[in-house]
Tab-separated table of C-alpha atoms in Angstrom:
chain	number	residue	atom	x	y	z
F	1	MET	CA	18.164	-7.711	-2.500
F	2	GLU	CA	17.912	-8.676	-6.171
F	3	GLU	CA	16.728	-12.178	-5.186
F	4	LEU	CA	13.948	-10.685	-3.089
F	5	ILE	CA	12.840	-8.416	-5.912
F	6	ALA	CA	12.895	-11.349	-8.360
F	7	GLN	CA	10.801	-13.476	-5.996
F	8	TYR	CA	8.017	-10.905	-5.897
F	9	ALA	CA	8.387	-9.846	-9.527
F	10	ASP	CA	7.666	-13.382	-10.711
F	11	GLY	CA	4.821	-14.041	-8.280
F	12	ASP	CA	1.153	-13.202	-8.646
F	13	GLU	CA	0.668	-11.133	-5.497
F	14	ASP	CA	-2.901	-10.179	-6.395
F	15	ALA	CA	-3.924	-13.825	-6.652
F	16	ARG	CA	-2.217	-14.664	-3.373
F	17	LEU	CA	-3.990	-11.840	-1.581
F	18	THR	CA	-7.430	-12.807	-2.825
F	19	ARG	CA	-7.184	-16.580	-3.256
F	20	GLN	CA	-5.982	-17.654	0.171
F	21	TYR	CA	-8.375	-17.602	3.104
F	22	ILE	CA	-5.608	-16.557	5.507
F	23	ALA	CA	-4.760	-13.549	3.319
F	24	GLN	CA	-8.407	-12.450	3.312
F	25	LEU	CA	-8.521	-12.926	7.086
F	26	GLU	CA	-5.377	-10.790	7.438
F	27	PHE	CA	-6.897	-8.035	5.293
F	28	ASP	CA	-10.234	-8.065	7.144
F	29	THR	CA	-8.549	-8.079	10.566
F	30	THR	CA	-6.136	-5.290	9.654
F	31	MET	CA	-8.905	-3.097	8.280
F	32	HIS	CA	-11.081	-3.808	11.329
F	33	LEU	CA	-8.263	-2.754	13.674
F	34	LEU	CA	-7.209	0.354	11.730
F	35	THR	CA	-10.646	1.726	10.845
F	36	PRO	CA	-11.374	3.242	14.293
F	37	TYR	CA	-8.212	5.357	13.969
F	38	LEU	CA	-9.031	6.497	10.446
F	39	GLN	CA	-12.523	7.941	10.833
F	40	THR	CA	-11.712	11.281	9.213
F	41	PRO	CA	-9.426	11.697	6.201
F	42	LYS	CA	-5.810	11.156	7.250
F	43	ARG	CA	-2.395	10.843	5.649
F	44	VAL	CA	-1.613	7.133	5.480
F	45	CYS	CA	1.659	5.509	4.436
F	46	GLU	CA	1.960	1.853	3.492
F	47	LEU	CA	5.438	0.337	3.371
F	48	GLY	CA	5.659	-2.726	1.154
F	49	ALA	CA	2.458	-1.822	-0.671
F	50	ALA	CA	2.792	-4.589	-3.303
F	51	THR	CA	-0.052	-4.150	-5.806
F	52	GLY	CA	-1.888	-1.701	-3.570
F	53	ARG	CA	-4.655	-3.691	-1.919
F	54	TYR	CA	-4.519	-1.700	1.324
F	55	SER	CA	-3.384	1.571	-0.256
F	56	LEU	CA	-6.226	1.555	-2.768
F	57	THR	CA	-8.745	0.750	-0.039
F	58	PHE	CA	-7.476	3.637	2.103
F	59	ALA	CA	-7.534	6.006	-0.890
F	60	GLY	CA	-11.051	4.853	-1.744
F	61	ASP	CA	-12.073	5.738	1.810
F	62	GLY	CA	-10.868	9.316	1.233
F	63	HIS	CA	-7.413	9.194	2.804
F	64	THR	CA	-4.277	10.684	1.248
F	65	VAL	CA	-2.023	7.686	0.671
F	66	THR	CA	1.717	7.329	0.180
F	67	ALA	CA	2.592	3.833	-1.033
F	68	VAL	CA	6.177	2.571	-0.936
F	69	GLU	CA	7.137	-0.588	-2.833
F	70	LEU	CA	10.433	-2.219	-3.789
F	71	VAL	CA	9.354	-4.229	-6.856
F	72	PRO	CA	8.867	-2.250	-10.095
F	73	GLN	CA	6.356	-4.754	-11.516
F	74	GLN	CA	4.187	-4.397	-8.406
F	75	ILE	CA	4.334	-0.596	-8.732
F	76	THR	CA	3.171	-0.786	-12.341
F	77	MET	CA	0.210	-2.952	-11.346
F	78	MET	CA	-0.651	-0.598	-8.468
F	79	ARG	CA	-0.532	2.465	-10.758
F	80	ASP	CA	-2.726	0.716	-13.319
F	81	LYS	CA	-5.289	-0.219	-10.664
F	82	ALA	CA	-5.334	3.299	-9.212
F	83	GLN	CA	-5.905	4.788	-12.659
F	84	MET	CA	-8.647	2.265	-13.441
F	85	LEU	CA	-10.388	3.108	-10.140
F	86	GLY	CA	-9.844	6.866	-10.500
F	87	LEU	CA	-7.831	7.035	-7.274
F	88	GLU	CA	-4.710	9.055	-6.482
F	89	LEU	CA	-1.740	7.453	-4.779
F	90	ASP	CA	1.654	8.998	-4.049
F	91	ILE	CA	3.782	6.004	-5.092
F	92	HIS	CA	7.510	5.667	-4.400
F	93	GLU	CA	9.930	2.924	-5.349
F	94	ALA	CA	12.088	1.697	-2.450
F	95	MET	CA	12.029	5.017	-0.588
F	96	PRO	CA	13.654	4.691	2.854
F	97	ALA	CA	11.017	4.773	5.586
F	98	ARG	CA	13.079	7.149	7.703
F	99	CYS	CA	12.735	9.785	4.941
F	100	LEU	CA	8.967	9.693	5.336
F	101	LEU	CA	9.162	10.162	9.079
F	102	SER	CA	11.825	12.870	9.121
F	103	ASN	CA	10.381	15.005	6.320
F	104	PRO	CA	8.208	17.716	7.931
F	105	ILE	CA	6.243	18.143	4.687
F	106	ARG	CA	4.880	14.619	5.045
F	107	LYS	CA	2.724	14.659	8.140
F	108	ILE	CA	1.639	11.047	8.363
F	109	SER	CA	-1.258	9.984	10.570
F	110	ALA	CA	-0.881	6.239	10.086
F	111	LEU	CA	2.105	4.168	8.998
F	112	TYR	CA	1.341	0.603	7.981
């Protein structure tokens, strides 16, 4: 697990997500497919949120977003971006996904 965290902690995930054509295609396709299901404000949860590209987009569209990420450096970048954009995210470090689904307080409309 530590090796995985180190791999992502040392990488520039933001650059990868915006620099590579395939990453932009993935983002555009994912948003195109999810948008019809998220017409009104929903509770969205992103597992493996990295630096928050999807989570921040969902929050900017008016959804309540829970973002779960394993890498502390990625979480710091996501928090900084959310603050800079004036968006609220419920961010958790390495929270087990089953906790989100079994907790009746967290009614999630979309899990990504």
